[in-house]
């Protein structure tokens, strides 16, 4: 039995492999083809977290878990609540960490979804705000929920059109505090060709009119965010490759 403490070595190997995977375009294309094939089965819709449907790829749930555990935000803002699973997931991590709350914004919080969220044991860590994510009124309500000096993380997962996501980045990017992350969901929509665009959605977002295009435009406007190459490198079976950015200056 070995007694060697190999934890640093193990982490270093993980980092090296993730960076290498991030540069492997062939592996990325294989994974993209797999995800396109899985979309036929609504793969992102098949999961739940603690009993509540979460519309995410398992890889993104893992990645978000790594971010939250490492950065321990006081507040997480999510635009796009849907059935609430993602909020419950993030609230469950904050509960174990022992602090913090999740603020969810959605243009349409349906009564049955509100019911599932409000009856969940984690509901005390959750605040729901109904309204379009980028209006002044909604933003004022969100800001009023953030305590002074709180560390703030943001997840953007609402309307995925380029202009809306860019608007959200301009509204919510400034709320993210140094050391915390902004996650731009569904950047995968900008990584394939037109024929790979998911069509089983309430709206269809083709390459160019999607979150990746918005993110790239936003990164031209600000130097506050940097792509986390290690985390994004391993996000091949993800809806949001390249969508995890760290705030590097206040
Ligand atoms: C992809 S779902 C969110 C999934 C959720 N984050 C999860 O992981 O389970 C998108 C949601 O965005 C909401 N939405 C669409 N346009 C919006 C807008 N302009 N402002 C706020 N929410 C919006 C929709 O009502 C829908 O519930």
Tab-separated table of C-alpha atoms and ligand atoms in Angstrom:
chain	number	residue	atom	x	y	z
A	1	UNK	CA	0.000	0.000	0.000
A	2	UNK	CA	1.412	3.353	-1.030
A	3	UNK	CA	1.634	6.110	1.529
A	4	UNK	CA	2.773	8.798	-0.875
A	5	UNK	CA	0.579	11.893	-0.759
A	6	UNK	CA	-0.048	12.460	-4.479
A	7	UNK	CA	-2.756	15.105	-4.241
A	8	UNK	CA	-0.724	17.929	-5.799
A	9	UNK	CA	0.505	15.634	-8.547
A	10	UNK	CA	-3.062	14.451	-9.208
A	11	UNK	CA	-4.363	18.028	-9.472
A	12	UNK	CA	-1.482	19.009	-11.716
A	13	UNK	CA	-2.238	16.088	-14.059
A	14	UNK	CA	-5.926	17.032	-14.173
A	15	UNK	CA	-5.003	20.588	-15.108
A	16	UNK	CA	-2.604	19.467	-17.814
A	17	UNK	CA	-5.161	17.077	-19.351
A	18	UNK	CA	-7.974	19.648	-19.252
A	19	UNK	CA	-5.793	22.222	-21.017
A	20	UNK	CA	-4.772	19.637	-23.636
A	21	UNK	CA	-8.390	18.533	-24.146
A	22	UNK	CA	-9.362	22.186	-24.657
A	23	UNK	CA	-7.021	22.298	-27.656
A	24	UNK	CA	-8.246	19.007	-29.181
A	25	UNK	CA	-10.616	20.215	-31.909
A	26	UNK	CA	-11.252	16.666	-33.147
A	27	UNK	CA	-12.424	15.479	-29.719
A	28	UNK	CA	-14.614	18.595	-29.449
A	29	UNK	CA	-16.252	17.855	-32.800
A	30	UNK	CA	-16.909	14.220	-31.767
A	31	UNK	CA	-18.536	15.449	-28.570
A	32	UNK	CA	-20.560	18.069	-30.454
A	33	UNK	CA	-21.856	15.391	-32.836
A	34	UNK	CA	-22.824	13.257	-29.816
A	35	UNK	CA	-24.694	16.157	-28.219
A	36	UNK	CA	-26.507	16.880	-31.486
A	37	UNK	CA	-27.573	13.199	-31.638
A	38	UNK	CA	-28.707	13.313	-27.993
A	39	UNK	CA	-30.813	16.430	-28.542
A	40	UNK	CA	-33.334	14.205	-30.324
A	41	UNK	CA	-34.068	12.797	-26.852
A	42	UNK	CA	-34.145	16.223	-25.134
A	43	UNK	CA	-31.042	15.137	-23.265
A	44	UNK	CA	-30.624	18.404	-21.313
A	45	UNK	CA	-34.191	18.029	-20.012
A	46	UNK	CA	-33.844	14.515	-18.566
A	47	UNK	CA	-32.333	15.443	-15.179
A	48	UNK	CA	-33.423	16.779	-11.825
A	49	UNK	CA	-31.650	18.061	-8.731
A	50	UNK	CA	-33.179	17.079	-5.387
A	51	UNK	CA	-36.495	16.376	-7.083
A	52	UNK	CA	-36.726	19.515	-9.236
A	53	UNK	CA	-36.116	19.434	-13.030
A	54	UNK	CA	-32.815	21.051	-14.026
A	55	UNK	CA	-32.300	21.896	-17.696
A	56	UNK	CA	-28.546	21.367	-17.888
A	57	UNK	CA	-25.978	18.922	-19.198
A	58	UNK	CA	-24.389	16.879	-16.379
A	59	UNK	CA	-20.968	18.322	-17.288
A	60	UNK	CA	-22.240	21.850	-16.632
A	61	UNK	CA	-23.629	20.831	-13.267
A	62	UNK	CA	-20.181	19.487	-12.355
A	63	UNK	CA	-18.438	22.611	-13.642
A	64	UNK	CA	-20.769	24.957	-11.776
A	65	UNK	CA	-20.265	22.891	-8.633
A	66	UNK	CA	-16.483	23.301	-8.969
A	67	UNK	CA	-16.871	27.064	-9.417
A	68	UNK	CA	-19.175	27.515	-6.425
A	69	UNK	CA	-17.152	25.281	-4.110
A	70	UNK	CA	-13.918	27.067	-5.023
A	71	UNK	CA	-15.212	30.641	-4.935
A	72	UNK	CA	-17.906	30.484	-2.219
A	73	UNK	CA	-20.073	33.382	-3.390
A	74	UNK	CA	-22.444	35.151	-1.004
A	75	UNK	CA	-24.973	35.722	-3.773
A	76	UNK	CA	-25.645	33.853	-7.012
A	77	UNK	CA	-27.930	35.539	-9.548
A	78	UNK	CA	-29.456	33.342	-12.214
A	79	UNK	CA	-31.452	34.699	-15.147
A	80	UNK	CA	-33.731	31.968	-16.518
A	81	UNK	CA	-35.329	29.922	-13.734
A	82	UNK	CA	-37.650	27.620	-15.743
A	83	UNK	CA	-38.641	24.766	-13.359
A	84	UNK	CA	-36.089	25.839	-10.744
A	85	UNK	CA	-33.679	22.889	-10.632
A	86	UNK	CA	-30.611	25.002	-11.247
A	87	UNK	CA	-31.505	27.364	-8.397
A	88	UNK	CA	-32.131	24.421	-6.059
A	89	UNK	CA	-28.790	22.903	-7.117
A	90	UNK	CA	-26.841	26.095	-6.404
A	91	UNK	CA	-28.727	26.695	-3.162
A	92	UNK	CA	-27.854	23.158	-2.021
A	93	UNK	CA	-24.155	23.913	-2.444
A	94	UNK	CA	-24.449	27.213	-0.572
A	95	UNK	CA	-26.264	25.394	2.229
A	96	UNK	CA	-23.323	22.998	2.668
A	97	UNK	CA	-20.893	25.924	2.448
A	98	UNK	CA	-22.950	27.540	5.190
A	99	UNK	CA	-23.877	30.922	3.733
A	100	UNK	CA	-25.381	32.734	0.801
A	101	UNK	CA	-28.492	32.908	-1.331
A	102	UNK	CA	-29.635	32.469	-4.911
A	103	UNK	CA	-31.646	35.152	-6.708
A	104	UNK	CA	-33.583	33.870	-9.712
A	105	UNK	CA	-35.011	36.124	-12.419
A	106	UNK	CA	-37.515	34.912	-15.003
A	107	UNK	CA	-39.944	36.682	-17.296
A	108	UNK	CA	-42.548	34.011	-16.559
A	109	UNK	CA	-42.512	32.106	-13.258
A	110	UNK	CA	-45.366	29.699	-13.742
A	111	UNK	CA	-47.524	28.919	-10.713
A	112	UNK	CA	-46.622	25.196	-10.624
A	113	UNK	CA	-42.892	25.980	-10.896
A	114	UNK	CA	-43.114	28.592	-8.140
A	115	UNK	CA	-44.988	26.006	-6.057
A	116	UNK	CA	-42.180	23.388	-6.484
A	117	UNK	CA	-39.513	25.945	-5.571
A	118	UNK	CA	-41.353	27.515	-2.641
A	119	UNK	CA	-42.218	24.130	-1.116
A	120	UNK	CA	-38.644	22.838	-1.408
A	121	UNK	CA	-36.582	22.587	1.825
A	122	UNK	CA	-34.001	24.911	0.214
A	123	UNK	CA	-36.501	27.701	-0.502
A	124	UNK	CA	-35.269	29.881	2.424
A	125	UNK	CA	-32.032	30.372	0.429
A	126	UNK	CA	-33.904	31.424	-2.712
A	127	UNK	CA	-35.451	34.703	-3.895
A	128	UNK	CA	-37.607	34.747	-7.026
A	129	UNK	CA	-38.026	37.903	-9.106
A	130	UNK	CA	-40.466	37.866	-11.988
A	131	UNK	CA	-39.780	40.184	-14.917
A	132	UNK	CA	-37.715	40.637	-18.082
A	133	UNK	CA	-34.113	40.274	-16.949
A	134	UNK	CA	-32.777	43.486	-18.486
A	135	UNK	CA	-35.347	46.132	-17.575
A	136	UNK	CA	-34.466	48.856	-15.076
A	137	UNK	CA	-37.256	47.723	-12.745
A	138	UNK	CA	-36.029	44.113	-12.591
A	139	UNK	CA	-32.418	45.175	-12.146
A	140	UNK	CA	-33.379	47.482	-9.274
A	141	UNK	CA	-35.158	44.570	-7.549
A	142	UNK	CA	-32.104	42.326	-8.035
A	143	UNK	CA	-29.698	44.956	-6.686
A	144	UNK	CA	-31.934	45.539	-3.658
A	145	UNK	CA	-31.443	41.844	-2.746
A	146	UNK	CA	-27.620	42.031	-2.723
A	147	UNK	CA	-26.160	42.829	0.706
A	148	UNK	CA	-23.328	45.386	0.900
A	149	UNK	CA	-19.874	43.850	0.321
A	150	UNK	CA	-21.342	40.541	-0.886
A	151	UNK	CA	-19.315	38.460	-3.323
A	152	UNK	CA	-21.509	37.919	-6.371
A	153	UNK	CA	-21.608	35.240	-9.083
A	154	UNK	CA	-23.935	35.377	-12.107
A	155	UNK	CA	-25.406	32.708	-14.398
A	156	UNK	CA	-27.107	33.897	-17.607
A	157	UNK	CA	-29.552	31.275	-18.894
A	158	UNK	CA	-32.645	33.066	-20.217
A	159	UNK	CA	-33.334	34.176	-23.807
A	160	UNK	CA	-30.273	33.044	-25.766
A	161	UNK	CA	-30.434	35.566	-28.619
A	162	UNK	CA	-27.209	37.537	-29.122
A	163	UNK	CA	-28.638	40.967	-28.378
A	164	UNK	CA	-30.446	39.829	-25.253
A	165	UNK	CA	-27.399	38.044	-23.824
A	166	UNK	CA	-25.192	41.039	-24.637
A	167	UNK	CA	-27.701	43.255	-22.862
A	168	UNK	CA	-27.646	40.870	-19.875
A	169	UNK	CA	-23.837	40.865	-19.863
A	170	UNK	CA	-23.852	44.675	-19.736
A	171	UNK	CA	-26.485	44.686	-16.950
A	172	UNK	CA	-25.206	41.813	-14.792
A	173	UNK	CA	-21.463	41.744	-15.628
A	174	UNK	CA	-20.813	44.828	-13.446
A	175	UNK	CA	-22.474	43.068	-10.471
A	176	UNK	CA	-19.925	40.219	-10.497
A	177	UNK	CA	-17.201	40.796	-7.924
A	178	UNK	CA	-13.491	40.122	-8.318
A	179	UNK	CA	-12.638	36.420	-8.018
A	180	UNK	CA	-16.200	35.348	-8.858
A	181	UNK	CA	-17.552	33.903	-12.125
A	182	UNK	CA	-20.072	34.764	-14.768
A	183	UNK	CA	-21.472	31.751	-16.599
A	184	UNK	CA	-22.939	32.348	-20.052
A	185	UNK	CA	-25.091	29.331	-20.806
A	186	UNK	CA	-25.630	27.720	-24.197
A	187	UNK	CA	-22.493	29.048	-25.906
A	188	UNK	CA	-22.516	25.690	-27.736
A	189	UNK	CA	-25.117	27.249	-30.065
A	190	UNK	CA	-22.270	29.268	-31.560
A	191	UNK	CA	-19.831	26.380	-31.894
A	192	UNK	CA	-21.561	24.267	-34.530
A	193	UNK	CA	-22.891	24.928	-38.010
A	194	UNK	CA	-26.468	25.803	-38.954
A	195	UNK	CA	-27.411	22.122	-39.408
A	196	UNK	CA	-26.431	21.388	-35.769
A	197	UNK	CA	-28.730	24.026	-34.283
A	198	UNK	CA	-31.320	22.481	-31.911
A	199	UNK	CA	-34.758	22.980	-33.394
A	200	UNK	CA	-36.876	21.436	-30.601
A	201	UNK	CA	-36.999	24.735	-28.672
A	202	UNK	CA	-39.548	27.500	-28.162
A	203	UNK	CA	-37.090	29.748	-30.050
A	204	UNK	CA	-34.289	28.796	-32.424
A	205	UNK	CA	-30.897	30.488	-32.154
A	206	UNK	CA	-28.584	30.038	-35.137
A	207	UNK	CA	-24.811	30.605	-35.060
A	208	UNK	CA	-24.216	34.359	-34.837
A	209	UNK	CA	-27.474	35.053	-32.977
A	210	UNK	CA	-26.619	33.249	-29.744
A	211	UNK	CA	-24.698	33.548	-26.448
A	212	UNK	CA	-21.201	32.831	-27.804
A	213	UNK	CA	-21.506	35.769	-30.233
A	214	UNK	CA	-22.707	37.953	-27.348
A	215	UNK	CA	-19.872	36.838	-25.093
A	216	UNK	CA	-17.241	37.579	-27.725
A	217	UNK	CA	-18.736	41.039	-28.291
A	218	UNK	CA	-18.745	41.708	-24.532
A	219	UNK	CA	-15.120	40.650	-24.152
A	220	UNK	CA	-14.233	43.390	-26.664
A	221	UNK	CA	-15.815	45.921	-24.292
A	222	UNK	CA	-14.312	44.883	-20.973
A	223	UNK	CA	-11.075	43.559	-19.504
A	224	UNK	CA	-12.726	42.473	-16.238
A	225	UNK	CA	-13.311	38.855	-17.336
A	226	UNK	CA	-11.015	36.065	-18.433
A	227	UNK	CA	-11.945	32.651	-19.805
A	228	UNK	CA	-11.033	29.885	-17.358
A	229	UNK	CA	-9.046	27.715	-19.785
A	230	UNK	CA	-8.748	24.729	-17.430
A	231	UNK	CA	-12.457	24.542	-16.648
A	232	UNK	CA	-13.586	25.283	-20.206
A	233	UNK	CA	-11.008	22.871	-21.590
A	234	UNK	CA	-12.823	19.864	-20.156
A	235	UNK	CA	-16.282	21.150	-21.131
A	236	UNK	CA	-16.662	19.120	-24.301
A	237	UNK	CA	-19.959	17.432	-23.323
A	238	UNK	CA	-21.369	20.758	-22.220
A	239	UNK	CA	-23.958	23.295	-23.385
A	240	UNK	CA	-21.629	26.097	-22.414
A	241	UNK	CA	-18.039	25.515	-23.571
A	242	UNK	CA	-16.085	28.755	-23.238
A	243	UNK	CA	-18.935	30.190	-21.171
A	244	UNK	CA	-17.244	30.124	-17.737
A	245	UNK	CA	-15.425	33.405	-17.109
A	246	UNK	CA	-13.612	34.639	-14.049
A	247	UNK	CA	-13.823	38.255	-12.931
A	248	UNK	CA	-10.179	39.270	-12.597
A	249	UNK	CA	-10.574	42.905	-11.529
A	250	UNK	CA	-13.137	44.972	-9.680
B	1	LIG	C1	-33.312	27.487	-20.516
B	1	LIG	S1	-34.578	27.984	-19.429
B	1	LIG	C2	-33.689	28.132	-17.907
B	1	LIG	C3	-33.227	26.814	-17.352
B	1	LIG	C4	-32.750	26.858	-15.933
B	1	LIG	N1	-31.678	27.792	-15.741
B	1	LIG	C5	-32.260	25.473	-15.492
B	1	LIG	O1	-31.061	25.243	-15.497
B	1	LIG	O2	-33.104	24.621	-15.165
B	1	LIG	C6	-34.877	29.630	-19.936
B	1	LIG	C7	-35.832	30.478	-19.094
B	1	LIG	O3	-35.587	31.843	-19.452
B	1	LIG	C8	-36.789	32.561	-19.315
B	1	LIG	N2	-36.694	33.808	-20.109
B	1	LIG	C9	-36.807	33.934	-21.455
B	1	LIG	N3	-36.649	35.224	-21.800
B	1	LIG	C10	-36.418	35.919	-20.658
B	1	LIG	C11	-36.159	37.284	-20.357
B	1	LIG	N4	-36.135	38.213	-21.301
B	1	LIG	N5	-35.946	37.630	-19.078
B	1	LIG	C12	-35.996	36.702	-18.085
B	1	LIG	N6	-36.231	35.392	-18.307
B	1	LIG	C13	-36.443	35.007	-19.576
B	1	LIG	C14	-37.864	31.584	-19.791
B	1	LIG	O4	-39.128	31.940	-19.232
B	1	LIG	C15	-37.316	30.243	-19.291
B	1	LIG	O5	-37.904	29.889	-18.060
